[in-house]
Short mmCIF file of C-alpha atoms in Angstrom, two decimals:
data_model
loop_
_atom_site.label_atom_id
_atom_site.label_comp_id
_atom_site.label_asym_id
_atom_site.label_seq_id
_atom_site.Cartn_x
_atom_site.Cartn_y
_atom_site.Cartn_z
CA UNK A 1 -36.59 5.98 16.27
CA UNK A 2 -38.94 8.26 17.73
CA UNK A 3 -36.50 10.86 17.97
CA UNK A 4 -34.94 10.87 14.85
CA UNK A 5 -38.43 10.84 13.22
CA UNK A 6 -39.31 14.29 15.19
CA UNK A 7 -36.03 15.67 13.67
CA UNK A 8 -37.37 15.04 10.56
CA UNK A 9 -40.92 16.37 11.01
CA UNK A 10 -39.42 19.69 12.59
CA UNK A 11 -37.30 20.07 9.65
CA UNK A 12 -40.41 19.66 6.86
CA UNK A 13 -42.65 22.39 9.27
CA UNK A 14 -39.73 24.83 9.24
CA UNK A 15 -39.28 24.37 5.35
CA UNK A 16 -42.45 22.37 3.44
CA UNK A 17 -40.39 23.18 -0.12
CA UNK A 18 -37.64 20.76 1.50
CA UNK A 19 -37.03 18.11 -0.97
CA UNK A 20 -36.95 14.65 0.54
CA UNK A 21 -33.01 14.14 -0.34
CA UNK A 22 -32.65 17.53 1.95
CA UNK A 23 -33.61 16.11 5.24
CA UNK A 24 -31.14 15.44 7.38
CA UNK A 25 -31.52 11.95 9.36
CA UNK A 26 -28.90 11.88 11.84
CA UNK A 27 -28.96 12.79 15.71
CA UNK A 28 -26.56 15.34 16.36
CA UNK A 29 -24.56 12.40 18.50
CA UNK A 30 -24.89 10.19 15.16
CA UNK A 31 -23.43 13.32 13.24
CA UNK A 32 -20.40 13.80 15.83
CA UNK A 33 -19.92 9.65 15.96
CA UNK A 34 -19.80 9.09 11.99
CA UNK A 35 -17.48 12.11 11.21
CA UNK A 36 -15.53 13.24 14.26
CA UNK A 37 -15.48 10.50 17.09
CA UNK A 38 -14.77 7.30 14.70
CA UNK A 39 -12.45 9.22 12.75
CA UNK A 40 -10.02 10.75 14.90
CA UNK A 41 -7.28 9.28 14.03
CA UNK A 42 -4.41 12.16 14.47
CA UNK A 43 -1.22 10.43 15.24
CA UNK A 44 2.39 11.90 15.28
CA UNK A 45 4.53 10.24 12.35
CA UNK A 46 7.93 11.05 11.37
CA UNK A 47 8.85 13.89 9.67
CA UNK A 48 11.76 12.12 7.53
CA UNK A 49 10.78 10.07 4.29
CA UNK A 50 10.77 6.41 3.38
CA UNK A 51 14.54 6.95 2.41
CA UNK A 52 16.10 8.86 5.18
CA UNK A 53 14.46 6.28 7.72
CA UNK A 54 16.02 3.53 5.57
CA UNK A 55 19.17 5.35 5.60
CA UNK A 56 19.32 5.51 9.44
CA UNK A 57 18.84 1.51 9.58
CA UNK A 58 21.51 1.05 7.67
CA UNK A 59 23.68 3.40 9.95
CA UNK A 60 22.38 1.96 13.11
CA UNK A 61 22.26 -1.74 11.73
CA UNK A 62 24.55 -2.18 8.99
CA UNK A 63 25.31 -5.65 9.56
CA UNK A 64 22.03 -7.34 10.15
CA UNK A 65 20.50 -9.03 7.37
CA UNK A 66 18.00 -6.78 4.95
CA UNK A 67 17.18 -8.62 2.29
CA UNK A 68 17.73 -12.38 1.21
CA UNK A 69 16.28 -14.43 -1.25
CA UNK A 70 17.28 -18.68 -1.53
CA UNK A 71 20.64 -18.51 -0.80
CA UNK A 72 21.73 -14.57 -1.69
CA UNK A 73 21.23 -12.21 1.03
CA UNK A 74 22.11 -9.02 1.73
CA UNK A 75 23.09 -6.78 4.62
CA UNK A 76 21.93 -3.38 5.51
CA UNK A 77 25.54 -2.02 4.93
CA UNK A 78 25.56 -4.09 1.70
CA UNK A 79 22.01 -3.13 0.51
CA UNK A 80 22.92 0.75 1.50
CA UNK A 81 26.03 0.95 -0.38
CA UNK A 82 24.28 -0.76 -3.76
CA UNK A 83 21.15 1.28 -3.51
CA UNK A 84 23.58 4.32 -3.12
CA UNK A 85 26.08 3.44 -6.09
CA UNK A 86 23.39 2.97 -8.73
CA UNK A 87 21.15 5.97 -7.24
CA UNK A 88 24.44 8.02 -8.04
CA UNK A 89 24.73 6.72 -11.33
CA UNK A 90 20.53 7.61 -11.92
CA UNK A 91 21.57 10.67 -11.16
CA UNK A 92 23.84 11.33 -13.50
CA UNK A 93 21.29 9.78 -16.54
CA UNK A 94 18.82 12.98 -15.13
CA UNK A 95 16.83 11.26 -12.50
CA UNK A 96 15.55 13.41 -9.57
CA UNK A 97 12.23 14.44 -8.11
CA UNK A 98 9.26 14.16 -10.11
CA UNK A 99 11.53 12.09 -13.20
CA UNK A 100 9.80 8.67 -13.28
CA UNK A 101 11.78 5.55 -13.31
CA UNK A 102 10.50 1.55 -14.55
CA UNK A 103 11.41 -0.91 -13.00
CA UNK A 104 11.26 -4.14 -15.04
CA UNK A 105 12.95 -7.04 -12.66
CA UNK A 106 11.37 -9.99 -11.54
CA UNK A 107 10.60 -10.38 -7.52
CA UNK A 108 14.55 -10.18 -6.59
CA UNK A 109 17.05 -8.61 -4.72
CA UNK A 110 18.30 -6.79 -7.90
CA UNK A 111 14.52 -5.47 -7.71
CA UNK A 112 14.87 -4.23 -4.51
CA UNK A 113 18.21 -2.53 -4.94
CA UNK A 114 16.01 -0.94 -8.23
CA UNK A 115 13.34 0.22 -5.87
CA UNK A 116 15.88 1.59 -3.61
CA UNK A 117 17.92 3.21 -5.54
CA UNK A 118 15.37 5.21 -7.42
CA UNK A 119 13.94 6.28 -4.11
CA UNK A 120 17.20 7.26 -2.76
CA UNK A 121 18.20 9.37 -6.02
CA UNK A 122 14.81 11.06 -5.26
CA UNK A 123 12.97 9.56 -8.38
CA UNK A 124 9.28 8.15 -8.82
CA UNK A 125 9.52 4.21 -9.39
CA UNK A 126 6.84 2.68 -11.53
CA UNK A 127 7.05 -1.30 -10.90
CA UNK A 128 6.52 -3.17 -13.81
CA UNK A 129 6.11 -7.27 -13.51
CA UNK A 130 8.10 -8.94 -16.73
CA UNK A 131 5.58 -11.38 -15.96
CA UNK A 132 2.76 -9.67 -16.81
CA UNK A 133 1.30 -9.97 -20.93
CA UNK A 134 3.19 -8.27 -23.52
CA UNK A 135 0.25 -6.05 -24.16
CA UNK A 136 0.15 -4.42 -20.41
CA UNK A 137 3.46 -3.94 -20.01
CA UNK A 138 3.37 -2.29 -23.32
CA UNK A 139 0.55 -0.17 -22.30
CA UNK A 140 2.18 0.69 -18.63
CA UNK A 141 5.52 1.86 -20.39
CA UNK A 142 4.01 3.66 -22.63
CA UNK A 143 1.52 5.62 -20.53
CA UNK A 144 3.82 6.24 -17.55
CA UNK A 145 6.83 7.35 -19.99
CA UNK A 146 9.53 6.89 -17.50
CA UNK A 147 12.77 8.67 -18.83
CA UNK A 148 14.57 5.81 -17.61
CA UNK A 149 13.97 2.01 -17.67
CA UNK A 150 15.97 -0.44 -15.30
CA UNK A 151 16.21 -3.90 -16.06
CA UNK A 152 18.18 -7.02 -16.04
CA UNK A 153 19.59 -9.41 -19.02
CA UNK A 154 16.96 -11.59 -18.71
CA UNK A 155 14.05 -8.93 -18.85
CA UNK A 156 15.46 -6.64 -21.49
CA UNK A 157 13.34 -8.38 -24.07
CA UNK A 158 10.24 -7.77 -22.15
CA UNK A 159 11.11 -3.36 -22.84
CA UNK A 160 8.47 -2.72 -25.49
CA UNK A 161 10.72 -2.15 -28.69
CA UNK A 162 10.65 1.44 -29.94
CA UNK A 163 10.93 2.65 -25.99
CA UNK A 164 12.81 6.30 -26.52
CA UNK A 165 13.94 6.56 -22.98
CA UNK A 166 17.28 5.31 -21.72
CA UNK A 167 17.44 1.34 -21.30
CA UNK A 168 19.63 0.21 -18.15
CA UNK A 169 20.65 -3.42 -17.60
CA UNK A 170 21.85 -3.44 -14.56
CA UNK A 171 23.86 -6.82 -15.09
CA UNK A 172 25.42 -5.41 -18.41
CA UNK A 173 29.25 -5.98 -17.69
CA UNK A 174 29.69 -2.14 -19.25
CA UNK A 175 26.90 -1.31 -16.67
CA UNK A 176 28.48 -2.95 -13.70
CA UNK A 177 31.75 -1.76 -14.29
CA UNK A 178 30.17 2.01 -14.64
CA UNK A 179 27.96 2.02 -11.53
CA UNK A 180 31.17 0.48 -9.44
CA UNK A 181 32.42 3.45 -10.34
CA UNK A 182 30.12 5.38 -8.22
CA UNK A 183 30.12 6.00 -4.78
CA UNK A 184 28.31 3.93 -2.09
CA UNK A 185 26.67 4.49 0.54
CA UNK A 186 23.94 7.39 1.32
CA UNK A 187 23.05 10.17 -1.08
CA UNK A 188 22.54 13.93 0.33
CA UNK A 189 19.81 16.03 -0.81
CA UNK A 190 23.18 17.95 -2.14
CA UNK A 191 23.48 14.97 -4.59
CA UNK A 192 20.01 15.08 -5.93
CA UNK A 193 19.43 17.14 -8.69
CA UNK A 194 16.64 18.76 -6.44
CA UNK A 195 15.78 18.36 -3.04
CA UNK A 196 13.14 15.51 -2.16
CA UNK A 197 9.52 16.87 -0.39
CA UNK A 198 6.89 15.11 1.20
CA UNK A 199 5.01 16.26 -1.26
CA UNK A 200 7.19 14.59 -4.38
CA UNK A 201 5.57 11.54 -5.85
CA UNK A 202 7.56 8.12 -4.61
CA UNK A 203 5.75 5.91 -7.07
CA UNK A 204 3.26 5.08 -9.76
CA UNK A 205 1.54 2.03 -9.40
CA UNK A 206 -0.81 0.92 -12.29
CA UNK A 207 -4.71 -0.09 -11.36
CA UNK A 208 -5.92 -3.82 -12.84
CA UNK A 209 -7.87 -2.32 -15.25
CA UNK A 210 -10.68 -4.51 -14.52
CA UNK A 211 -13.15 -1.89 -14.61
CA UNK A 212 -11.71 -0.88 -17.62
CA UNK A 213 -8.31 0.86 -19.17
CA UNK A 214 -5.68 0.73 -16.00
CA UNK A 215 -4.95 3.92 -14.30
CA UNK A 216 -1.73 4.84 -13.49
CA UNK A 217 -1.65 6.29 -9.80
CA UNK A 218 0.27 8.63 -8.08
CA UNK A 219 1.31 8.17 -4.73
CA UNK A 220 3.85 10.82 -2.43
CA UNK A 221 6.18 10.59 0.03
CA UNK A 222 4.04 11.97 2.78
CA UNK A 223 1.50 9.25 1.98
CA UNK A 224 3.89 6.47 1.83
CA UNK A 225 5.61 7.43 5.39
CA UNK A 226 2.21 7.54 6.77
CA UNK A 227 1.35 4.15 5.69
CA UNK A 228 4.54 2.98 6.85
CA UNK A 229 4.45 4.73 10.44
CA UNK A 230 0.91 2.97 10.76
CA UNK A 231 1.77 -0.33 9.58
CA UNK A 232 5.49 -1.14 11.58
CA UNK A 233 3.15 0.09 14.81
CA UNK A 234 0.14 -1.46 13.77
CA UNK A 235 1.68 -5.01 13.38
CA UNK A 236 4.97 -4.74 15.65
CA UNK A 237 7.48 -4.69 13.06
CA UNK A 238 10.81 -4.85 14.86
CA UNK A 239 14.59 -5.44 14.06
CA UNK A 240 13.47 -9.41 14.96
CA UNK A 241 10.71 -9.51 12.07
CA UNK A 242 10.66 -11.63 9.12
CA UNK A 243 8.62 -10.47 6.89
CA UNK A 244 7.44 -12.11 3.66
CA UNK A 245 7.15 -10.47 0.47
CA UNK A 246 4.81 -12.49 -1.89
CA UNK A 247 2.66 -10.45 -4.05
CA UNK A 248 3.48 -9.02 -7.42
CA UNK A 249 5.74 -5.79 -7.46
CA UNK A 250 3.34 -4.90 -9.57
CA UNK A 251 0.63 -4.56 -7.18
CA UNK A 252 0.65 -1.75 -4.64
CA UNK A 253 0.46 -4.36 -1.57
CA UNK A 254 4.06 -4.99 -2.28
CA UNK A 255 5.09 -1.35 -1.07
CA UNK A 256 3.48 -2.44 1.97
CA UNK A 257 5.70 -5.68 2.25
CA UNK A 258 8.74 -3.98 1.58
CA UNK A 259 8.76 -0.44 3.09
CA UNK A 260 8.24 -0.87 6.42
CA UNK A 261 10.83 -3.63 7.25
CA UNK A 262 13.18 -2.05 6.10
CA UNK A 263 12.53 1.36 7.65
CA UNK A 264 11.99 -1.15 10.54
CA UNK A 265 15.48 -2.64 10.11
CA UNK A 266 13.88 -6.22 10.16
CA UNK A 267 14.44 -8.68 7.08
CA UNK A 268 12.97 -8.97 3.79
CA UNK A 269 11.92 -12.20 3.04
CA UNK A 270 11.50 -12.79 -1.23
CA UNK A 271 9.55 -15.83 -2.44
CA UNK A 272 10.71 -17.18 -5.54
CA UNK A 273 9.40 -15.45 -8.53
CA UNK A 274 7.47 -18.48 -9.62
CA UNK A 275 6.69 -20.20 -6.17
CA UNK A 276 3.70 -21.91 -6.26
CA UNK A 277 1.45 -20.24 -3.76
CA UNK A 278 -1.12 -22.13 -2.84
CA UNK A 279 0.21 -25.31 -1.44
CA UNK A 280 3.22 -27.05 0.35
CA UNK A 281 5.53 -24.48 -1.71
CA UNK A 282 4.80 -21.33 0.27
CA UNK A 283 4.32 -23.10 3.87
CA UNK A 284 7.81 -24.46 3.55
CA UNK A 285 9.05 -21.44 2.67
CA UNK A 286 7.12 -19.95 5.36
CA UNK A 287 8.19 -22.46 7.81
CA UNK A 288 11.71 -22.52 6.96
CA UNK A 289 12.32 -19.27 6.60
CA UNK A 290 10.73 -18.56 9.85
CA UNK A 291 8.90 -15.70 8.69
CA UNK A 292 6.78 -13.46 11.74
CA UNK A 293 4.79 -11.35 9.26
CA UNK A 294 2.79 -11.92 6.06
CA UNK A 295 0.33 -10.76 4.02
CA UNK A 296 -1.08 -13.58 1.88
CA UNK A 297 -4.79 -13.05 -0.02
CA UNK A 298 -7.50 -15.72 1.04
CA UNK A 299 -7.32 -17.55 -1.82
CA UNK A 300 -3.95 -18.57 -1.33
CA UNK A 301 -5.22 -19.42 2.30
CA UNK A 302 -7.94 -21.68 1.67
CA UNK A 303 -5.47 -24.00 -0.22
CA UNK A 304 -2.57 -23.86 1.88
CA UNK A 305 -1.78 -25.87 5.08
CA UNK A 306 -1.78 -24.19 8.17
CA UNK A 307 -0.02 -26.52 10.63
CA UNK A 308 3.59 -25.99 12.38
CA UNK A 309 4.21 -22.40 11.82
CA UNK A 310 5.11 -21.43 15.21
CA UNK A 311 7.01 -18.05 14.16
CA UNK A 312 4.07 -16.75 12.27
CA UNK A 313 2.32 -14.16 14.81
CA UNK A 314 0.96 -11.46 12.21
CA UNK A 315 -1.11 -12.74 9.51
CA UNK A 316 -2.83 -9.86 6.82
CA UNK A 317 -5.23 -10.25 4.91
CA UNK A 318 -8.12 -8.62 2.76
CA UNK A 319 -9.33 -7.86 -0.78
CA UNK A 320 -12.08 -11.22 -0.79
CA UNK A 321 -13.99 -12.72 1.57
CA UNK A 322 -12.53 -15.12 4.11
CA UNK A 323 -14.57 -18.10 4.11
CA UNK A 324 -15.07 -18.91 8.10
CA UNK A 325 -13.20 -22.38 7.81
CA UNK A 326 -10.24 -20.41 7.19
CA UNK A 327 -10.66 -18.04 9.29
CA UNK A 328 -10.99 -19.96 12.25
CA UNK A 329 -8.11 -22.30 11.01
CA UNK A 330 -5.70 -19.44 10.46
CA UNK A 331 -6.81 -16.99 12.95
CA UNK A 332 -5.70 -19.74 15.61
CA UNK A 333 -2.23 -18.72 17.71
CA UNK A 334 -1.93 -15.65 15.65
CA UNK A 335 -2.82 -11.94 15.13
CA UNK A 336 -4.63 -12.02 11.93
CA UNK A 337 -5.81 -9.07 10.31
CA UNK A 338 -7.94 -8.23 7.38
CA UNK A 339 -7.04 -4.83 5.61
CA UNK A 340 -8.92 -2.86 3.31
CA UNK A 341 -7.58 -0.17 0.68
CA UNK A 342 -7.74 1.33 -2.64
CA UNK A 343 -4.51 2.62 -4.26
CA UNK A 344 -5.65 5.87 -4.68
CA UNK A 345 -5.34 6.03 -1.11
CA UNK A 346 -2.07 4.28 -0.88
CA UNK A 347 -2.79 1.19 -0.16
CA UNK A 348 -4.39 0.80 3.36
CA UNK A 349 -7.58 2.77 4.39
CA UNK A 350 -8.78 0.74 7.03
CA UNK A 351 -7.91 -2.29 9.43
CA UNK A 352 -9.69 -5.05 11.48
CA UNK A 353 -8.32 -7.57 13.99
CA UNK A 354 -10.05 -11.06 12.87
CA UNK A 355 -10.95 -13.44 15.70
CA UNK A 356 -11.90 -17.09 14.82
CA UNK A 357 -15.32 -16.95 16.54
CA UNK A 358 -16.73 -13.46 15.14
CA UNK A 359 -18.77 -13.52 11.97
CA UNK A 360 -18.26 -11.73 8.64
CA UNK A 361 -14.80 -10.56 9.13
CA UNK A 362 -15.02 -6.30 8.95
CA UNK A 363 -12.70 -4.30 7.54
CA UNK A 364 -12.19 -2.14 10.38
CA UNK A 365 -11.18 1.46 11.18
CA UNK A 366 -9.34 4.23 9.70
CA UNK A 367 -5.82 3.87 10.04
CA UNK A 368 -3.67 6.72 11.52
CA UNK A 369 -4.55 10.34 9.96
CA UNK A 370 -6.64 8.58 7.61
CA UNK A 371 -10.45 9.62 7.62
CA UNK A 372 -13.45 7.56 6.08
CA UNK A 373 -17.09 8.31 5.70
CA UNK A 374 -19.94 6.40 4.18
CA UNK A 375 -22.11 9.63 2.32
CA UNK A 376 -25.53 8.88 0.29
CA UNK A 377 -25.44 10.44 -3.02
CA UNK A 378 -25.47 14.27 -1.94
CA UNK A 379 -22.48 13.81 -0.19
CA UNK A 380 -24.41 13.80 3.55
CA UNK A 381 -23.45 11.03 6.12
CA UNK A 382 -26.12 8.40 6.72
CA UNK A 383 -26.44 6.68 9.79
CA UNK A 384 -24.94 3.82 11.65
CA UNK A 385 -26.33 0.67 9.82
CA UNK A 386 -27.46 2.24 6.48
CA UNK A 387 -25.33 1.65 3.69
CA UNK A 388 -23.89 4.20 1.67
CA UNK A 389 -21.00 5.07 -0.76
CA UNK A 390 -17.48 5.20 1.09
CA UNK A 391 -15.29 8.12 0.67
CA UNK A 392 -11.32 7.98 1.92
CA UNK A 393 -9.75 11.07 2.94
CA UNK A 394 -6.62 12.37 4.90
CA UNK A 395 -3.11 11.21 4.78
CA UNK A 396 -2.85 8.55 2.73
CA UNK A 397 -4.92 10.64 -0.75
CA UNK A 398 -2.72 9.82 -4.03
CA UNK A 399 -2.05 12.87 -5.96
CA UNK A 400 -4.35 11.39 -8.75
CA UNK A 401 -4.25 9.60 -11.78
CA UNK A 402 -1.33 10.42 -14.02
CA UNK A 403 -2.18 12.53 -16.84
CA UNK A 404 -6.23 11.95 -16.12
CA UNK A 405 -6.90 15.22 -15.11
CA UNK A 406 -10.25 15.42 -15.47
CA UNK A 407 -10.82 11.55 -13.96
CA UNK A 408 -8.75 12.58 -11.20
CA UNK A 409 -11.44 15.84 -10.66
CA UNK A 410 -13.96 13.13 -11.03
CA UNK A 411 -13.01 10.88 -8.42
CA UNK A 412 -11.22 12.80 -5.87
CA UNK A 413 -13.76 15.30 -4.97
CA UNK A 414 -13.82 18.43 -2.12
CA UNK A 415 -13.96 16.75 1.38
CA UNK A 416 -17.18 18.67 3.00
CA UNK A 417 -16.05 17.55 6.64
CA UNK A 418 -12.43 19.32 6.54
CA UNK A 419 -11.65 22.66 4.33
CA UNK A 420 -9.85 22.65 1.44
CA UNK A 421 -9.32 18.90 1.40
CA UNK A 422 -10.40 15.94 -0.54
CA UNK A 423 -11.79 12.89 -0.74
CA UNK A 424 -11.13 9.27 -2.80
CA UNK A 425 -14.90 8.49 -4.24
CA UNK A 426 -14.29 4.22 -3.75
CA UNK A 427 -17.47 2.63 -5.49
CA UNK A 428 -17.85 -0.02 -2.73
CA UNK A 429 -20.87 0.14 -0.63
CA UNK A 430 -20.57 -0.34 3.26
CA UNK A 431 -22.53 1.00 6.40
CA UNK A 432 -21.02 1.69 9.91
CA UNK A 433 -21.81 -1.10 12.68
CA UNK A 434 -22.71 0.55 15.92
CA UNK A 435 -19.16 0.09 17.45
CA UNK A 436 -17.52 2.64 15.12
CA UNK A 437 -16.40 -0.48 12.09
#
């Protein structure tokens, strides 16, 4: 205390005009701690995308199961050669880099193969739940103005009428018959109508809108690989993982479900579209499923029973407080970890490992080549302990908000820490503990 309140006598005598919002409070060991030391987080990641790395599991693995949902499952071999046939046939409709794509299919593994195939014909996929009210879907459609729309027989009637881009129902017997007609397998940057960059945008991912009207987001390659390098080391995803996939494809969280297994070459686990998920439904289909890995919010976990789930060893987290009753409950023979992101800075910002007898659950540290720093409102660090406004940067920053320009200026701002970058302006309010969370 005493020396930080020399520093700030010593800076008044030198300058007496110095307005009080001007003084700088941190030691210089504070300074290096809050913005070098807690966030070096420079870590090696793969230079190929999301796609390519899927495309190598299905070389190395093509006969170990990818995907399956009740009874239908699919291979790597299998899920390869139907993501490649209808990527071929986007193609030929005009999809490539940069051309957004809907996807209107309930959690599936025709949704998947969507998803996949989008990717692998180097388009941007914009998720859309057909479960979600007329009125947002509407509004998503229309804003994002994908030249394409994929869909199945049973969600065709939740298109918006009036849609001008091309409608594709993917079980459509014409449709079948057409994209059987293409070839399977992988697609070449040869194929594409452009070659796919790390810099490209993989998807679009709409924002609640609770805070107002929802923003559509635009998240690349390079930050999607990241997240996915980080997460399968992170949480040990292997060729042995069984990984549940619960949330809304709607909400970003999915991408972080279904991305990394299967870059992983692990399995894909879909719960039933309508599966009740907060009781005896979701820990049967935990338990019999055998699932390793999930990601389930604490609200389902305060309702649902914990016992005799002996494969579960990674348990995620995050988004709500964890009441300590579950915590301890669920933290029990387990990793369980509580994430925290925004999608503007695709998904994942920073993670905490949650033991049973710690106290309000933190959301951790920066993830790898992700940055964070908690600023006061002229941008400046504040101390360990003081709260402040938290600002992402690094790896994971979303391209902005589609067709926002002058939002996205607004909220991703010039990083002062590293030149010529930015920073994601969050809203939430947070202050450093002393250990560097």
């Amino acid at each position: 205390m005493s020396e930080r309140l020399v520093r700030v006598l010593d800076q008044v005598a030198a300058d007496p005009q110095l307005r009080l919002s001007e003084i700088d409070v941190l030691t210089p060991a504070e300074r290096s701690s809050v913005i070098e030391e807690w966030n070096a987080t420079a870590r090696p990641v793969p230079t190929e995308s999301v796609v390519e790395r899927f495309k190598e599991r299905v070389r190395r693995s093509p006969d170990a199961v990818a995907v399956e949902s009740g009874e239908w499952s699919l291979s790597y071999g299998e899920l390869g050669d139907r993501a490649g046939r209808l990527a071929r046939y986007l193609v030929g409709l005009g999809v490539g880099p940069e051309c957004r794509v809907g996807v209107v299919v309930e959690r599936s593994v025709v949704m998947v193969v969507a998803l996949l195939a989008v990717s692998v014909a180097g388009g941007v996929f914009v998720p859309v739940d057909p479960g979600y009210p007329a009125e947002r879907v509407g509004f998503v459609v229309g804003d994002a103005a994908p030249a394409v729309v994929v869909c199945t027989a049973g969600t065709r009637g939740v298109v918006p009428e009036g849609f001008a881009g091309r409608v594709v129902v993917v079980d459509d017997p014409v449709v079948v018959g057409e994209v059987a007609g293409c070839a399977g397998g992988p697609v070449g940057d040869g194929e594409r109508l452009a070659r796919l960059g790390a810099g490209h945008a993989a998807y679009v991912i709409y924002t609640s809108g609770s805070t107002g009207r929802p923003k559509g987001v635009t998240v690349t390659h390079a930050g999607l690989g990241n997240l996915v390098a980080d997460t399968v080391e992170r949480f040990g995803i292997d060729e042995d993982s069984r990984v549940l996939q619960l949330v809304s494809p709607s909400f970003d969280v999915s991408m972080s479900d279904i991305w990394p297994v299967l870059c992983a070459g692990g399995r894909l686990v879909l719960a039933p579209a309508r599966l009740d998920s907060y009781g005896e439904d979701l820990a049967q289909l935990l338990r019999m499923r055998r699932i390793t890995h999930a990601a389930i919010p604490p609200a389902f976990l305060s309702q649902l029973p914990s016992e005799d789930l002996p494969e579960l060893r990674v348990l995620i987290t995050g988004g709500e407080p964890l009441p300590e009753e579950v915590r301890r409950r669920w933290s029990t023979g387990r990793d369980m970890y509580n994430q925290y992101g925004v999608t503007e800075a695709t998904i994942t910002s920073t993670v905490s490992l949650i033991r049973g007898s710690d106290g309000r659950p933190l959301i951790g540290r920066p993830i790898a080549n992700v940055q964070v720093y908690v600023l006061d409102a002229s941008l400046r660090p504040v101390p360990p302990g003081v709260v402040g406004e938290l600002y992402v940067a690094g790896a994971g920053l979303a391209r902005g908000y589609l067709g926002r320009t002058e939002l996205t200026a607004r909220r991703f701002v010039a990083c002062p820490f590293q030149p010529a970058e930015r920073m994601y302006r969050t809203g939430d309010v947070v202050r450093w503990t002393g250990e560097g969370e």
